[in-house]
Coordinates of C-alpha atoms in Angstrom, one line a residue:
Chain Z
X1 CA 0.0 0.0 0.0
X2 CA 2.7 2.7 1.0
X3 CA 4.5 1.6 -1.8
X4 CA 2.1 2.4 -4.4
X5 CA 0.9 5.7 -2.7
X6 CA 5.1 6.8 -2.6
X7 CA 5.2 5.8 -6.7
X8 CA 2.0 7.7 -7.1
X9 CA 3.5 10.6 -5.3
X10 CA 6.7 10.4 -6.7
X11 CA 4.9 10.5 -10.4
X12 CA 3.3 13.4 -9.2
X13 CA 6.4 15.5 -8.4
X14 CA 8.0 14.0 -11.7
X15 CA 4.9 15.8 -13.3
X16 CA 5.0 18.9 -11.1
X17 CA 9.1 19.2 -11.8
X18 CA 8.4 19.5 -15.4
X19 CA 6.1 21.7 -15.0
X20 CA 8.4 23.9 -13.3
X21 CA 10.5 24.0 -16.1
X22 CA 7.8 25.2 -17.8
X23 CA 7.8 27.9 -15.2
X24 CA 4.2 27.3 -14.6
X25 CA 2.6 28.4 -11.4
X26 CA 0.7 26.2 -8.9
X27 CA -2.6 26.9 -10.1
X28 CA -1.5 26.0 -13.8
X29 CA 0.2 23.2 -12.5
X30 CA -2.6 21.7 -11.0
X31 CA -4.5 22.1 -14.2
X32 CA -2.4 20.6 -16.5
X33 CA -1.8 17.7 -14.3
X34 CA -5.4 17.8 -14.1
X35 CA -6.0 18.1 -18.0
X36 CA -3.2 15.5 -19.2
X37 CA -2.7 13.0 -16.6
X38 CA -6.2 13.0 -14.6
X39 CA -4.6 14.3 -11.6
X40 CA -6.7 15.4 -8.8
X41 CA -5.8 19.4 -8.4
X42 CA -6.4 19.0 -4.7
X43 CA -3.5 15.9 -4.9
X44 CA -1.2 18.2 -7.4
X45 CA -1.3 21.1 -5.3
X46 CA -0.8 19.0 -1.8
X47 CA 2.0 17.5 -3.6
X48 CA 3.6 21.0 -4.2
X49 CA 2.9 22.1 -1.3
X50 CA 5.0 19.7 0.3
X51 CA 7.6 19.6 -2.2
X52 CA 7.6 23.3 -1.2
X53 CA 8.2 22.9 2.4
X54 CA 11.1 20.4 1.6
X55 CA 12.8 23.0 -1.0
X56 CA 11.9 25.9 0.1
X57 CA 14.7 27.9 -1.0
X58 CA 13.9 26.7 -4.6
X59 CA 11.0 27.8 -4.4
X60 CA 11.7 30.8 -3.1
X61 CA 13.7 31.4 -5.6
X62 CA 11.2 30.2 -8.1
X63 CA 8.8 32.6 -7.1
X64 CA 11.1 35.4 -7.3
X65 CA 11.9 34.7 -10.6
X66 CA 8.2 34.0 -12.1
X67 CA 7.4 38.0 -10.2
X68 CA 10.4 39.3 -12.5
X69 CA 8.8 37.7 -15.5
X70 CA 5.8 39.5 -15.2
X71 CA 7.4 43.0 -14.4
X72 CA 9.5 42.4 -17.1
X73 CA 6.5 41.3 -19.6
X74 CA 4.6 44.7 -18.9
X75 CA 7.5 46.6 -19.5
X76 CA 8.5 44.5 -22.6
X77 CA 4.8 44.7 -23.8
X78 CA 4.7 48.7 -23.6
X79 CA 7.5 48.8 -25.4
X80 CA 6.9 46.9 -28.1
X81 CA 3.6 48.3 -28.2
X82 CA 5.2 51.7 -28.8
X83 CA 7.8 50.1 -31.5
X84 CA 4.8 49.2 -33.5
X85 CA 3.5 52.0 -33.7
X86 CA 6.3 54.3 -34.6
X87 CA 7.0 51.4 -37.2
X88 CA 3.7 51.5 -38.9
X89 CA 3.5 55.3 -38.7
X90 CA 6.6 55.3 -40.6
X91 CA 6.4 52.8 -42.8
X92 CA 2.6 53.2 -44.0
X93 CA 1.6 56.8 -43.9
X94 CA -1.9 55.8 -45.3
X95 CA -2.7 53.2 -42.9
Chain T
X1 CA 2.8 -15.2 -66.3
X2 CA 2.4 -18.1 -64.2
X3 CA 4.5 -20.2 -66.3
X4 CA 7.5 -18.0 -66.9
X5 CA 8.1 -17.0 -63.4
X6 CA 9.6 -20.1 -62.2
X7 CA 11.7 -19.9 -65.2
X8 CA 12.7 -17.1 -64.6
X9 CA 13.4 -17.9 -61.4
X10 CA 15.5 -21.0 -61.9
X11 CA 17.5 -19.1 -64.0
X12 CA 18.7 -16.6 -61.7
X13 CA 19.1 -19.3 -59.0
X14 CA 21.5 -20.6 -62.3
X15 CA 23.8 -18.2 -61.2
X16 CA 24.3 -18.8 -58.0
X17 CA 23.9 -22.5 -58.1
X18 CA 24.9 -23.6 -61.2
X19 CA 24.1 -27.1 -60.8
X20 CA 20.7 -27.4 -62.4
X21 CA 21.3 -24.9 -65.4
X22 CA 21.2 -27.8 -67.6
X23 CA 18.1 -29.0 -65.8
X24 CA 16.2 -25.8 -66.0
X25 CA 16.8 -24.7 -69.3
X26 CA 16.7 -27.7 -70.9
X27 CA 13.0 -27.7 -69.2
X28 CA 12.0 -23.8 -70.6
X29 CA 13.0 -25.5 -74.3
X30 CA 11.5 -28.4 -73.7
X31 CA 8.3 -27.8 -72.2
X32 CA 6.5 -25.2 -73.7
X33 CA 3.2 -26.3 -71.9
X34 CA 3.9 -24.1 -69.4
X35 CA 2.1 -21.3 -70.7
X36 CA -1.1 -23.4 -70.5
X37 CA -0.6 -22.8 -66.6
X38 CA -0.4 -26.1 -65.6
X39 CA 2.6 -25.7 -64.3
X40 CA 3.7 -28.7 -62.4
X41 CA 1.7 -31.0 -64.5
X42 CA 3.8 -30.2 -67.2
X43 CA 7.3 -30.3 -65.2
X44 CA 9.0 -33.9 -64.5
X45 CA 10.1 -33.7 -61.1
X46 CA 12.5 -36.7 -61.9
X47 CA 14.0 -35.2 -64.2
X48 CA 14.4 -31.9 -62.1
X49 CA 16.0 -34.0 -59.0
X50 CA 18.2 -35.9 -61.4
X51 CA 20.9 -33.9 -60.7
X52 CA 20.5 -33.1 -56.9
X53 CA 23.2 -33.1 -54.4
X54 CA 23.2 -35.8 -51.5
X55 CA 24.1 -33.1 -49.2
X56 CA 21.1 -31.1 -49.9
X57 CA 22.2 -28.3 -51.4
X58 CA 19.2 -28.3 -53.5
X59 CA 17.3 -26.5 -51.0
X60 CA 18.3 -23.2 -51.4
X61 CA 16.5 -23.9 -55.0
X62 CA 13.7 -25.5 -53.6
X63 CA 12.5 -23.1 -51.1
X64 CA 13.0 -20.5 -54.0
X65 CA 10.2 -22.1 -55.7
X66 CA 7.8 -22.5 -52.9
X67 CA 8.2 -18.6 -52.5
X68 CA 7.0 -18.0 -56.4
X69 CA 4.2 -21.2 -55.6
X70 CA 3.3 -19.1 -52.6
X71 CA 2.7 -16.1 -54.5
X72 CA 0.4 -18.2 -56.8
X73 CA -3.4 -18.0 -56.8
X74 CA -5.3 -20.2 -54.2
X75 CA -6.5 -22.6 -56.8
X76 CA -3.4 -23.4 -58.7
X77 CA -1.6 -23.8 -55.7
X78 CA -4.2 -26.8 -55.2
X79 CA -3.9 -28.2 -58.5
X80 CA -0.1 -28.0 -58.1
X81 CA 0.1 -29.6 -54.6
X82 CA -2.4 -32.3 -55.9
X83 CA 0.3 -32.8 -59.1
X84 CA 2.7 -33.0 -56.6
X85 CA 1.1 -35.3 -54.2
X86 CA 0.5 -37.6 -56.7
X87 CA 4.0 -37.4 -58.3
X88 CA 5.1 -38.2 -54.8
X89 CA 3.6 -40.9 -54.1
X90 CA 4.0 -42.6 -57.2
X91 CA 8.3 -41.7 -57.4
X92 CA 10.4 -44.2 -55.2
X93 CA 12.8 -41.5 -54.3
X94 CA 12.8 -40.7 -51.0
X95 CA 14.7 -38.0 -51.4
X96 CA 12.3 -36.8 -53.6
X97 CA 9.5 -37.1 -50.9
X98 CA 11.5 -35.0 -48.9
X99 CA 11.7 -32.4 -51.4
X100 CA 8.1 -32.6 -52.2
X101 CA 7.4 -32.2 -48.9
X102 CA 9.4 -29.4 -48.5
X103 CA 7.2 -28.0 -51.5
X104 CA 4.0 -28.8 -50.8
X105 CA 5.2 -27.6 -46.9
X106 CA 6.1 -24.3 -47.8
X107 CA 3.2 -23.7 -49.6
X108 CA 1.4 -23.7 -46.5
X109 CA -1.2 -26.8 -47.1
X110 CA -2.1 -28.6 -44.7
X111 CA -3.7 -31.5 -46.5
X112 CA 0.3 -32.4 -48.0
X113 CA 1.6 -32.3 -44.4
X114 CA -0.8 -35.2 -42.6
X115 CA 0.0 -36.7 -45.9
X116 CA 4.0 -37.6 -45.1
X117 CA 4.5 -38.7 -41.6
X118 CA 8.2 -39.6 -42.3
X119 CA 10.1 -36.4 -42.9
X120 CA 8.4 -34.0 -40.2
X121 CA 11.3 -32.8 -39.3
X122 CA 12.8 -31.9 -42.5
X123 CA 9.6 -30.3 -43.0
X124 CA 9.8 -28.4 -39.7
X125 CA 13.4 -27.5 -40.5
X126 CA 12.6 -26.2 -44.2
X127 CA 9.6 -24.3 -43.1
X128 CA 11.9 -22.4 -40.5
X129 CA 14.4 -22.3 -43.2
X130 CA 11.8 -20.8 -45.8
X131 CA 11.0 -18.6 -43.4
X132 CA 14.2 -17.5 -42.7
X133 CA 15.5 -17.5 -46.3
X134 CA 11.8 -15.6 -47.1
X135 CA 12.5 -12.4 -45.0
X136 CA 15.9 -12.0 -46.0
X137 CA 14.8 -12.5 -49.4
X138 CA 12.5 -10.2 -49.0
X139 CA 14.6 -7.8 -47.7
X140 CA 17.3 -8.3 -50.1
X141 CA 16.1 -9.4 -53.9
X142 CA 12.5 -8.2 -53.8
X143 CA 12.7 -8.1 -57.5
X144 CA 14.2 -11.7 -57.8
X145 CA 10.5 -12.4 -56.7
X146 CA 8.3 -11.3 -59.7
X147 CA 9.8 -7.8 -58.0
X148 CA 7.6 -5.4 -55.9
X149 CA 5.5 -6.7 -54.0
X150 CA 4.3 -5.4 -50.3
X151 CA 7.1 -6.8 -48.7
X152 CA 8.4 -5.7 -45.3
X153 CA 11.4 -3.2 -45.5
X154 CA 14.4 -3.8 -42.8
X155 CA 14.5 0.4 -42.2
X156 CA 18.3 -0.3 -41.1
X157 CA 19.8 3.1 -39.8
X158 CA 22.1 3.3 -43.2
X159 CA 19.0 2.9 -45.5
X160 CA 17.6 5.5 -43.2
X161 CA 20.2 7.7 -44.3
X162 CA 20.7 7.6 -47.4
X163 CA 16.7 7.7 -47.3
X164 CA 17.3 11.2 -45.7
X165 CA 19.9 12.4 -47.6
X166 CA 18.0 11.9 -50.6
X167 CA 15.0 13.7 -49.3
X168 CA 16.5 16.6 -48.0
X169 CA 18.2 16.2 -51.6
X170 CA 14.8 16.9 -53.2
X171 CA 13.7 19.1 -50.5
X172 CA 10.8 17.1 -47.6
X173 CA 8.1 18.9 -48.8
X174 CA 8.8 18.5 -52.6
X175 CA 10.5 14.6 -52.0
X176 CA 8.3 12.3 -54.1
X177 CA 8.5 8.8 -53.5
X178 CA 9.5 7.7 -56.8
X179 CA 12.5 10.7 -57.3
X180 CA 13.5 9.4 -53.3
X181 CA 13.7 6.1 -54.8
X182 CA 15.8 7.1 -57.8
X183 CA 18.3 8.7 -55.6
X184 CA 18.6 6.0 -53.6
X185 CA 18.8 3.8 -56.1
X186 CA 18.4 0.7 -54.1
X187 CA 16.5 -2.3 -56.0
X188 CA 14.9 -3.7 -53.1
X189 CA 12.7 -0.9 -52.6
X190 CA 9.4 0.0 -54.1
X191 CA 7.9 3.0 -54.1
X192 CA 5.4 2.0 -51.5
X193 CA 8.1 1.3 -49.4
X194 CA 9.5 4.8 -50.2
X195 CA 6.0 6.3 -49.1
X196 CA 5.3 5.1 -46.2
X197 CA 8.5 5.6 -44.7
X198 CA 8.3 9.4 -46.0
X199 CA 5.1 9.3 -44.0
X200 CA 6.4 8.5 -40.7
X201 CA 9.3 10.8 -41.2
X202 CA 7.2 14.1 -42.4
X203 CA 4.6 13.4 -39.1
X204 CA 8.1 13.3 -37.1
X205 CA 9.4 16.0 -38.5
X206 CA 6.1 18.1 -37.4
X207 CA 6.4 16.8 -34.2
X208 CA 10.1 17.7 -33.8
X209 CA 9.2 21.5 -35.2
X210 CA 6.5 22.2 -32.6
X211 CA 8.9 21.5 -30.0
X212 CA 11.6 23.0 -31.6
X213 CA 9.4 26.4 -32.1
X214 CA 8.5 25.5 -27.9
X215 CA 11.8 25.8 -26.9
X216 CA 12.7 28.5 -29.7
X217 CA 9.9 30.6 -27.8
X218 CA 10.7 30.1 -24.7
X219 CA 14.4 30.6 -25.1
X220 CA 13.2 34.0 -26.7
X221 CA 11.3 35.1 -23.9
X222 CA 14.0 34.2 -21.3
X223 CA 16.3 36.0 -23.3
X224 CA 13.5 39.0 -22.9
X225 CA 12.9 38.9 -19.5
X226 CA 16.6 38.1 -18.7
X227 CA 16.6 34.7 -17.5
X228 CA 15.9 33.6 -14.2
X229 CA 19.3 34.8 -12.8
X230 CA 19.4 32.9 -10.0
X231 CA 18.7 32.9 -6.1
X232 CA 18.2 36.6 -5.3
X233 CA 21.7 37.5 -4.9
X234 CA 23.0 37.7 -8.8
X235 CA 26.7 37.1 -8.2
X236 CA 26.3 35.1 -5.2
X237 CA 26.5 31.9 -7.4
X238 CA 25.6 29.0 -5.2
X239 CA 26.2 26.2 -7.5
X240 CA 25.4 23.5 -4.4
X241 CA 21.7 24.9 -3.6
X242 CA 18.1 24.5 -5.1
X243 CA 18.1 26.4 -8.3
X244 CA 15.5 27.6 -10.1
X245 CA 14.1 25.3 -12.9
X246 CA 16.6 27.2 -15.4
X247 CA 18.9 25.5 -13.3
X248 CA 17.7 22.0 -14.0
X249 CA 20.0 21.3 -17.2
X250 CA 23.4 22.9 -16.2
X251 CA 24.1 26.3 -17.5
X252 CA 26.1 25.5 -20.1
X253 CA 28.2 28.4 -20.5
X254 CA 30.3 26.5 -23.5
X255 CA 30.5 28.7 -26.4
X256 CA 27.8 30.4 -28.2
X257 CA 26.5 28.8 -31.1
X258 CA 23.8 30.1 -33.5
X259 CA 20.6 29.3 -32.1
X260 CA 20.2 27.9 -35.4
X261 CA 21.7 25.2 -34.0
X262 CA 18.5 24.8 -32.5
X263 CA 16.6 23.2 -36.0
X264 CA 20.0 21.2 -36.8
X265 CA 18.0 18.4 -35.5
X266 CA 15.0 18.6 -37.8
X267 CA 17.6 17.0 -40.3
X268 CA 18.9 14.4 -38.7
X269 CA 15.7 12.0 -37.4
X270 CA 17.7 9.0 -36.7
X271 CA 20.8 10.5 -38.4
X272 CA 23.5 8.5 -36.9
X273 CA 26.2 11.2 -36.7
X274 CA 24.8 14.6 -36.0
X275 CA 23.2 15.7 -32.6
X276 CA 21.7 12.1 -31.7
X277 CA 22.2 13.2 -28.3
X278 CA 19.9 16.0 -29.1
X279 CA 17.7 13.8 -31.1
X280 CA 17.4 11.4 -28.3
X281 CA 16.2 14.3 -25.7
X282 CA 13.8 15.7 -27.4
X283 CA 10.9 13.1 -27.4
X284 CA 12.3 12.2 -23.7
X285 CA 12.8 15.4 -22.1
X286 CA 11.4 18.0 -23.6
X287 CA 12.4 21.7 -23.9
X288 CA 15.0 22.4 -22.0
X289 CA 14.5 25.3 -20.1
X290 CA 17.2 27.8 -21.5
X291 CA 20.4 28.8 -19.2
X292 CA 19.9 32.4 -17.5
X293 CA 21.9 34.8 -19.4
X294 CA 26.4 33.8 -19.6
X295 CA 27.3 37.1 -18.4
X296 CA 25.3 36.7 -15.1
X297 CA 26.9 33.4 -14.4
X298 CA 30.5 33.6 -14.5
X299 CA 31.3 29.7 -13.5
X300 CA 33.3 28.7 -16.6
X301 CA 32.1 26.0 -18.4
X302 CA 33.9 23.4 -17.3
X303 CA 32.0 23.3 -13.9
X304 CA 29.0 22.5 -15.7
X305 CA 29.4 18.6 -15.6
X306 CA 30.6 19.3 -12.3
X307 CA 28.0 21.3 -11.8
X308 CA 25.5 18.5 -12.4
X309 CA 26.7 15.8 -10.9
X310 CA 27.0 17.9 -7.9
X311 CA 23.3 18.5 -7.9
X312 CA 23.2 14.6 -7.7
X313 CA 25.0 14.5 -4.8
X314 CA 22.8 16.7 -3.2
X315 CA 19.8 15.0 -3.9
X316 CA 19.4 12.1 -1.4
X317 CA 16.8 9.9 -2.4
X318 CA 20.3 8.2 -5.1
X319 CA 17.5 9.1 -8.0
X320 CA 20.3 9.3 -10.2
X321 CA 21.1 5.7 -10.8
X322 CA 18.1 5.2 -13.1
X323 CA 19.6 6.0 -16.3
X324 CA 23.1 6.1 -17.0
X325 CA 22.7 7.9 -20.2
X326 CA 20.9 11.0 -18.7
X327 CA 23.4 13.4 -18.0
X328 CA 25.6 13.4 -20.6
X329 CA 22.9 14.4 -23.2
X330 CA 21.5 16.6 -21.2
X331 CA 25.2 18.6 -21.0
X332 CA 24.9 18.5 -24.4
X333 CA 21.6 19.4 -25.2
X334 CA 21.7 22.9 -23.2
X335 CA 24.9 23.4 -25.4
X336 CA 22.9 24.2 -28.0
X337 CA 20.8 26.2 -26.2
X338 CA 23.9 27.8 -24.9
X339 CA 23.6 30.6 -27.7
X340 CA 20.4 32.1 -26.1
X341 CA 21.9 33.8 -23.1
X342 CA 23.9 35.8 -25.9
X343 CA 21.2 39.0 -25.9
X344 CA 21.2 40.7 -28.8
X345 CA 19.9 40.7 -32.5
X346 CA 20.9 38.0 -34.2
X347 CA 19.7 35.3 -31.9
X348 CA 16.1 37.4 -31.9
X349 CA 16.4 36.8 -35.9
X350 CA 17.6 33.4 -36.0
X351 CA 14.8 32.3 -34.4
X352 CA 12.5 34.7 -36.0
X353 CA 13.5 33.2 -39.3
X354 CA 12.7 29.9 -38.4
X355 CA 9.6 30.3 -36.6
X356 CA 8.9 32.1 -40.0
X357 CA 9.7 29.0 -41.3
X358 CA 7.1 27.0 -39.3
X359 CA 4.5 29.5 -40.7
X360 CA 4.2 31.8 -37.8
X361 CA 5.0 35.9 -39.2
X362 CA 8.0 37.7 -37.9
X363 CA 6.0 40.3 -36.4
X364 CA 3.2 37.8 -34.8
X365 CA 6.4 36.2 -33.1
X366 CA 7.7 39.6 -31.5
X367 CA 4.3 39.8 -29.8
X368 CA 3.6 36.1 -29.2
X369 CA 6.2 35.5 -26.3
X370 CA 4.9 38.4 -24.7
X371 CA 1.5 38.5 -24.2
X372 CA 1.1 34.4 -24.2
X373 CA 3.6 33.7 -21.1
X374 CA 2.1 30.1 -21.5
X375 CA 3.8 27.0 -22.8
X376 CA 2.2 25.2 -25.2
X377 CA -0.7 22.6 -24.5
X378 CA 1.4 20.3 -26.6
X379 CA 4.8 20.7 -24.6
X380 CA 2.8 20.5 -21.4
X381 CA 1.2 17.4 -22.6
X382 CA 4.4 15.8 -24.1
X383 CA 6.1 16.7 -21.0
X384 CA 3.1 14.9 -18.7
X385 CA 2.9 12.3 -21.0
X386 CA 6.9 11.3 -20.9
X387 CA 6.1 11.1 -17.3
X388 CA 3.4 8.2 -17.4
X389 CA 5.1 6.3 -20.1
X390 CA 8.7 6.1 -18.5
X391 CA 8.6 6.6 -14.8
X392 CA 11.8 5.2 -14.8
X393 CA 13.4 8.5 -15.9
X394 CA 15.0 10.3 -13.3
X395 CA 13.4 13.8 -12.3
X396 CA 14.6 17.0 -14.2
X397 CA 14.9 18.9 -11.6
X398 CA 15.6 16.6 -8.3
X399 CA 14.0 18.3 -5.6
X400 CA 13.9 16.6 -2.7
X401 CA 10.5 14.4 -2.4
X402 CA 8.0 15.1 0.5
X403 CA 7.7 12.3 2.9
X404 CA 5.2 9.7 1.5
X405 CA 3.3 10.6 5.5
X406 CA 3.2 13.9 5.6
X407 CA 1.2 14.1 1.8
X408 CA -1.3 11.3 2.2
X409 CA -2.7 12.7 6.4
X410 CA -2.6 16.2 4.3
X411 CA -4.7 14.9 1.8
X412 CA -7.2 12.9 4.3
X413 CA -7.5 16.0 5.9
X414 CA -8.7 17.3 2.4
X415 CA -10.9 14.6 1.9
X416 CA -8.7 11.8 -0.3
X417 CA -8.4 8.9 1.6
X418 CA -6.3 7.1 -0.5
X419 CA -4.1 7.3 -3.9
X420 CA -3.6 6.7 -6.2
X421 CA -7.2 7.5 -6.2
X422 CA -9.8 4.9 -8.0
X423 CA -11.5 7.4 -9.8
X424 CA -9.5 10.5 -11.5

């Protein structure tokens, strides 16, 4: 019995590390789990969870990193935004 | 048609044999009759095993001819194994019922087989042996054998490659099955062959690309968003803690090449020489995530294997064991993916071009990393699905599990009394 629940588990972090390297958050985590491999969320995000207290200073990390993604998205997105623009305006006067 | 093709037959056995040229030829002279169809009828086997060595080396030219009887319709084949029954039985040479045996054997009938009780085991033996001699004929002389039919193709990795070559020759999307097999130029393979094996390539190819474009896109967007540089601190470099998933393939910090490195592979599916390593990964393990910008590492490259099997150490549960090959390809994969940290232009265009290549517009591509932060379904899928088909593989990242305790009492306290749970 334990073994079978500590192979279930262990496929469960298998999933959730690749997620990671996806840089997916919990919540997407749990849903593509979920989606692909009939994982119940609840399971997924217990399983994080835990894996979380045992690395915690991965996941700190982790987290920190995934926050600078999104500043940096915003900024990025603005300025592309405004790149376009100022393309187009000079390319194609009569658009 | 039915009466030439033994001929025919015989007489290319005549060169390798050489001992029943007389036999056979003086048989197509002889014996017009054979175009009547009634093939055996018309041949004398007694005059055909005349000339037969004791030691059997006939059967290399028997089992020929049960291939070409094999390939005859149902109802000649009966009138041919009743000719030869009876011939049999009427012919005192018991060689000769071995060798009729052997014939009628082949041929698959039944009825011939409860007939002899004497020679089973010669007929056992030269069933194997057609057997045997049938796939490698059929690998081999396919047009020995009234030429193309469906016969199984050994895909042997050098008839893979010259398979390749001679597609990327013509170009995979223009590659025709019938220029393919001019270029190859290889007898024993018909065009059908040629086409179905172009089929499994293009739909691998696909496959490769999306993942290719994955890991094209998401190296882009790291590149953006400057990589996870690690662990707060950026020049603390703490190679022996938990890194962030970047940190899951070493930071391989060897030198730069073109991310066009990064399609290299599409070429090579099953090419023996170039980036098998790669090749190998991709189905397994996915995109790698890219390394976090050079500049912000500083280790040199050398510490990566270091690097890596350090992070083994660190991890406990001795996960590492599973399989041997594992590190090394991934050191090499994230080699190639070494050229993202380099920020700049040309990597933005190298991938632009081939993304372009994949059908997705230059400017669609700037925006795409941006506003869809997401990885696709598919890589999330592929990822998830390597998972439950090869538990065996060893985690990408190695954190260190949670105790097998502490996750099932936390999920009875959320209502799941036991997993793996009987109902998804």
């Amino acid at each position: 019995m334990g073994d079978s629940s500590t192979s279930y588990i262990h496929m469960v972090q298998h999933m959730i590390e690749k997620c990671l390297i996806f840089n997916m958050t919990k919540e997407e985590c749990m849903e593509a789990l979920s989606k692909h491999a009939n994982i119940k969320p609840v399971i997924t995000s217990t399983v994080w969870n835990e894996l979380e207290k045992e690395n915690k200073e991965f996941f700190e990390a982790y987290a920190q990193s995934q926050s600078k993604q999104d500043r940096m998205s915003e900024e990025e997105t603005s300025r592309m935004i405004q790149k376009m623009i100022s393309d187009s305006s000079s390319k194609d006067p009569d658009k | 048609m039915l009466a030439v093709s033994p001929l025919r037959n015989n007489t290319s056995k005549d060169d390798d044999e050489g001992e029943m040229e007389s036999t056979f030829t003086i048989s197509s002279d002889e014996f017009p009759d054979f175009a009547d169809g009634n093939l055996l009828e018309s041949i004398d086997f007694d005059d055909l095993f005349l000339s037969i060595d004791v030691d059997g080396d006939v059967l290399p030219d028997l089992e020929m001819d049960p291939e070409i009887l094999a390939e005859l319709p149902p109802a000649g084949e009966e009138s041919e194994m009743n000719a030869s029954g009876e011939k049999t039985e009427e012919s005192d040479n018991q060689r000769k019922d071995e060798e009729e045996n052997k014939v009628s054997t082949s041929k698959g009938d039944e009825e011939s087989v409860s007939k002899r009780e004497e020679p089973k085991a010669v007929k056992t033996g030269s069933k194997d042996g057609d057997k045997g001699r049938k796939s490698s004929i059929k690998g081999k002389s396919n047009n020995n054998n009234q030429g193309t039919r469906k016969l199984k193709v050994d895909w042997t990795p050098e008839l893979h490659r010259r398979f390749v070559q001679a597609v990327e020759q013509l170009g995979v999307d223009k590659a025709v099955p019938s220029r393919i097999l001019e270029l190859m130029g290889i007898d024993c393979l018909t065009r059908h062959n040629i086409a179905s094996h172009l089929q499994k390539y293009r739909s691998h190819r696909k496959h490769l690309l999306a993942r290719e474009a994955e890991a094209a896109s998401w190296i882009h967007r790291r590149q953006i968003y400057g990589g996870a540089t690690p662990v707060g601190g950026g020049g603390k470099r703490d190679v022996n803690h938990w890194l962030p998933p970047t940190m899951g393939f070493p930071p391989s910090a060897s030198p730069m090449h073109h991310q066009n490195h990064l399609f290299r592979p599409l070429h090579v599916w099953g090419h023996p020489t170039m980036d098998q390593s790669l090749m190998h990964l991709w189905p397994k393990h996915l995109a790698p995530p890219p390394p976090p910008p050079r500049p912000a590492w500083g280790p040199p490259p050398p510490a990566d294997p270091s690097f890596w099997h350090h992070q083994h150490h660190r991890v406990p549960n001795g996960q590492t064991p599973g399989t041997p090959c594992f590190p090394p390809p991934l050191t090499a994969a994230p080699t190639r993916f070494g050229a993202v940290p380099v920020p700049g232009i040309p990597p933005h265009h190298a991938m632009y071009k081939a993304d372009t290549g994949i059908g997705v517009p230059a400017s669609q591509l700037r925006r795409h990393p941006l506003v869809d932060l997401h990885p696709s379904k598919e890589s999330i899928d592929a990822a998830i699905g390597d998972v439950l088909s090869k538990p065996w593989l060893p985690l990408p990242i190695g954190l260190k599990p949670p105790s097998t305790d502490g996750v099932l009492v936390e999920l009875q306290r959320q209502g799941v009394p036991k997993i793996p749970p009987s109902c998804a």
